[in-house]
Short mmCIF file of C-alpha atoms in Angstrom, two decimals:
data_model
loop_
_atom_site.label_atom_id
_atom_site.label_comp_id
_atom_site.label_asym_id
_atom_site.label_seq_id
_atom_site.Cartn_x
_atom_site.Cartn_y
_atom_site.Cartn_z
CA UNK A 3 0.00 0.00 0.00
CA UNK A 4 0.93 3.44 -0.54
CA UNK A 5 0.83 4.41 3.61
CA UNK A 6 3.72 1.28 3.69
CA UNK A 7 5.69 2.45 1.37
CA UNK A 8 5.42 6.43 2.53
CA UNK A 9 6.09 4.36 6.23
CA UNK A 10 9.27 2.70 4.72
CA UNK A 11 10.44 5.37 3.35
CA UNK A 12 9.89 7.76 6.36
CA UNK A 13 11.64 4.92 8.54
CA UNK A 14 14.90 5.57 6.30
CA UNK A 15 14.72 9.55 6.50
CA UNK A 16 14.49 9.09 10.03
CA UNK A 17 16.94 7.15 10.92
CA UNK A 18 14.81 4.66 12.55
CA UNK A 19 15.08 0.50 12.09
CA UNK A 20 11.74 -0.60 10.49
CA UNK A 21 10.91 -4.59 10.85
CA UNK A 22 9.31 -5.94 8.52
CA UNK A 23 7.05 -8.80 8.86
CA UNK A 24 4.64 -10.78 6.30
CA UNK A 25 0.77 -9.78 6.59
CA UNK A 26 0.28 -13.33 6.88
CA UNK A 27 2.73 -13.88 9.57
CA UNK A 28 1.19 -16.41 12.20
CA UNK A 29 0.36 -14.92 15.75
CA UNK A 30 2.47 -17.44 17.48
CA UNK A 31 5.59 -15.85 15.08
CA UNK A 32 4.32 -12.30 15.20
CA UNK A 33 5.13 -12.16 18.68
CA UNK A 34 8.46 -13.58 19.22
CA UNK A 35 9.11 -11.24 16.30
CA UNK A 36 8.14 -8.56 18.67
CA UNK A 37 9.83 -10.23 21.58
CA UNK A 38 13.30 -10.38 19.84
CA UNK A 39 12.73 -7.02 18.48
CA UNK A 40 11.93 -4.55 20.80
CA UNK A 41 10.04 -2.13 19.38
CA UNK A 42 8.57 1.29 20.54
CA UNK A 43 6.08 1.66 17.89
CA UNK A 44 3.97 -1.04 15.85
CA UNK A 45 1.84 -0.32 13.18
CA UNK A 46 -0.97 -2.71 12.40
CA UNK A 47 -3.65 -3.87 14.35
CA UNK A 48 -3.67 -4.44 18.08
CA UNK A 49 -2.84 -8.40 17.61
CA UNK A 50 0.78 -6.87 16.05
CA UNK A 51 2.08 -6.11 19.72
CA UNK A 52 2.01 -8.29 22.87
CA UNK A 53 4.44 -6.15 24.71
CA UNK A 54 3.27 -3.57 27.56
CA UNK A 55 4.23 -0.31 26.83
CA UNK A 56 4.39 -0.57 23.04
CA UNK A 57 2.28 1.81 20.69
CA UNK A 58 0.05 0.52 18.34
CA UNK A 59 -0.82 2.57 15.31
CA UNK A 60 -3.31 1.22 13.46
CA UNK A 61 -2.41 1.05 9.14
CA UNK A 62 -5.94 2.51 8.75
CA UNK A 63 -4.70 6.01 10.36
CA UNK A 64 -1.82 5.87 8.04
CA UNK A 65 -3.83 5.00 4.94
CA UNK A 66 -5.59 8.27 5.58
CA UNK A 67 -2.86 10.38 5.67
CA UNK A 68 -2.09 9.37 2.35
CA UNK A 69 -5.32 9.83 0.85
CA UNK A 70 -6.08 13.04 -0.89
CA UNK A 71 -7.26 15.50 1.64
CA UNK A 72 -6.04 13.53 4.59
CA UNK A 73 -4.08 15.30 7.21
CA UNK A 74 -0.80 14.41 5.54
CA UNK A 75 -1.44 16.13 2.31
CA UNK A 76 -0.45 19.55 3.97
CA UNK A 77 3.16 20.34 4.26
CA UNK A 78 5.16 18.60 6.99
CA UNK A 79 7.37 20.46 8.71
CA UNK A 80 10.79 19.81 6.90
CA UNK A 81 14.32 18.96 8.40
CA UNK A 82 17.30 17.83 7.68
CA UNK A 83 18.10 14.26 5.99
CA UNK A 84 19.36 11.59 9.04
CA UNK A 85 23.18 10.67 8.20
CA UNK A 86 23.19 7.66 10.32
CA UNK A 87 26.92 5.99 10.54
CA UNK A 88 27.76 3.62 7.82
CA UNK A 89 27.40 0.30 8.72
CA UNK A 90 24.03 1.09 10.71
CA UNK A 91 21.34 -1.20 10.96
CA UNK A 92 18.04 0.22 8.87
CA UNK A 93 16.16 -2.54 8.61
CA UNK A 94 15.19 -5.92 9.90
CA UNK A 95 13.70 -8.53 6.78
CA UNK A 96 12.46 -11.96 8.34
CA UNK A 97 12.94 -15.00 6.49
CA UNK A 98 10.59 -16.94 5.75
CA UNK A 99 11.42 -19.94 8.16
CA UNK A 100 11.30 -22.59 5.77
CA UNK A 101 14.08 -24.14 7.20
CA UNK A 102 13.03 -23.57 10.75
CA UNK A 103 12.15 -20.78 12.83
CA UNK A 104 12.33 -17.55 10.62
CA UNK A 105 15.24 -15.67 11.56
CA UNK A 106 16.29 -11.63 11.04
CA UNK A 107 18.69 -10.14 8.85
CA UNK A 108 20.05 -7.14 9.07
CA UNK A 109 20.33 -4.73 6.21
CA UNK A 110 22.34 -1.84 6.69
CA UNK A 111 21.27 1.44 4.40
CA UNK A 112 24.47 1.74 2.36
CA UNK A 113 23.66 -2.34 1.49
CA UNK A 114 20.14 -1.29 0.40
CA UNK A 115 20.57 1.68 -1.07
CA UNK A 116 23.61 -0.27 -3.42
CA UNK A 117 21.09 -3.10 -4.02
CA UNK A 118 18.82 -0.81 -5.38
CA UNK A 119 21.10 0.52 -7.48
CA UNK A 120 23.02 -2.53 -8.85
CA UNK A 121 19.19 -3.81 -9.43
CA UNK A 122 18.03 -0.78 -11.82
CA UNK A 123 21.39 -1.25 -13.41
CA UNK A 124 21.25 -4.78 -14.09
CA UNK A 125 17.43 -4.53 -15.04
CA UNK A 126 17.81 -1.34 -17.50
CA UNK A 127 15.25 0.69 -14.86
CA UNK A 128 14.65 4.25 -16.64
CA UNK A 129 13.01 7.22 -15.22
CA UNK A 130 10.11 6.42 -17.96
CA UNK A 131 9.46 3.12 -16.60
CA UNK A 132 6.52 2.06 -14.23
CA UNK A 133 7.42 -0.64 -12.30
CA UNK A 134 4.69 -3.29 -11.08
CA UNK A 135 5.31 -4.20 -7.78
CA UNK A 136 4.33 -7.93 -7.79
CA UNK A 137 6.28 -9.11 -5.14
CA UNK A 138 5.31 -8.74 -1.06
CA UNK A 139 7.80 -5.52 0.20
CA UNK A 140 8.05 -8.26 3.44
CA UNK A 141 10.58 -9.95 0.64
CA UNK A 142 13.68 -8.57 0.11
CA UNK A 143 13.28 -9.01 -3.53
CA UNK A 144 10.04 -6.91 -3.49
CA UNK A 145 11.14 -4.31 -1.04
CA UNK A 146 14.87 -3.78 -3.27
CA UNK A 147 14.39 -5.35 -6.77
CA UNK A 148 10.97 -3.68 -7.21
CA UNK A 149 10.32 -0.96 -5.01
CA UNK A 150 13.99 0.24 -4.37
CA UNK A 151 15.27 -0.45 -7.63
CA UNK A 152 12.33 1.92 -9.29
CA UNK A 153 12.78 4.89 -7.02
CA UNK A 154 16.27 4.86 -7.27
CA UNK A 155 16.23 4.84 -11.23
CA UNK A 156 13.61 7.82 -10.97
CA UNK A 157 10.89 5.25 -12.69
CA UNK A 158 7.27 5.03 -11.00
CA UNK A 159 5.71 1.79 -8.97
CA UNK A 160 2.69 0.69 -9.69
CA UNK A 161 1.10 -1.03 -6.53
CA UNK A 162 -0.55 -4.04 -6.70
CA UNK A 163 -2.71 -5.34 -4.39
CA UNK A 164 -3.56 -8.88 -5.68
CA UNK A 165 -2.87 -10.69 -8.54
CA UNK A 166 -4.38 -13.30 -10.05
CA UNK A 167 -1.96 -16.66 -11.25
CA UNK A 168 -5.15 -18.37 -12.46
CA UNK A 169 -6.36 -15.50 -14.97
#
């Protein structure tokens, strides 16, 4: 959705280390996700967090600030870029456990930021492109080879929210 990727992309600016976890993510998963991580804010729904103390913001309140003539469409108040040190942490990307409990890796911003690059690169992404996001941004491959990849090259994203393998 649109609110994620303004979220992810707010997380970077910020300086702060987003988690990302599958929508389909099983309870039992969720929270040792949460557990392990640590987090001060969630955004979901109120099953997302099992830890006292953490805030929930619902997606819903972000979707409307993305909306046309939702609170967010007025200017924010602007400020400088966040620098963070090379080699920090900027996001967390669980794997999918197939092989056993799913486990986090760390991506660093610099790594990211070069796998979106090396990505448009290798896939010939122009600024005239639209890029369909097929792929879940809980994937790496979604969240860098699509989403990353396009921004970087200047190209657009088109969101999809389904698709269909038996059409």
């Amino acid at each position: 959705s649109l609110a994620w990727v303004a979220l992810d992309l707010a997380c970077q600016a910020i300086g702060a280390v987003s988690v990302i976890v599958h929508p389909a993510t099983p309870a039992a998963t969720l929270a040792r996700i949460v557990g392990e991580s640590s987090p001060r804010v969630v955004v979901g729904n109120d099953s997302c967090s099992t830890r006292e103390g953490v805030a929930v913001i619902p997606l819903e309140e972000i979707e409307s600030l993305t909306r046309p003539g939702g609170n967010g469409t007025e200017s924010p108040r602007r400020s400088a870029p966040c620098d963070p040190p090379v080699g920090t942490t900027a996001t967390v990307m669980y794997t999918s456990g197939s092989t056993g409990e799913p486990k986090g890796a760390e991506l660093t911003l610099e790594a990211m930021r070069s796998n979106a690059a090396l990505t448009a690169d290798a896939l010939g992404i122009v600024p005239e492109d639209v890029v369909p996001a097929v792929l879940s941004f809980s994937h790496s491959a979604g969240r860098t080879a699509l989403l990353h990849a396009a921004l970087c090259a200047g190209a657009a994203v088109a969101l999809v929210d389904r698709i269909d393998l038996q059409a």
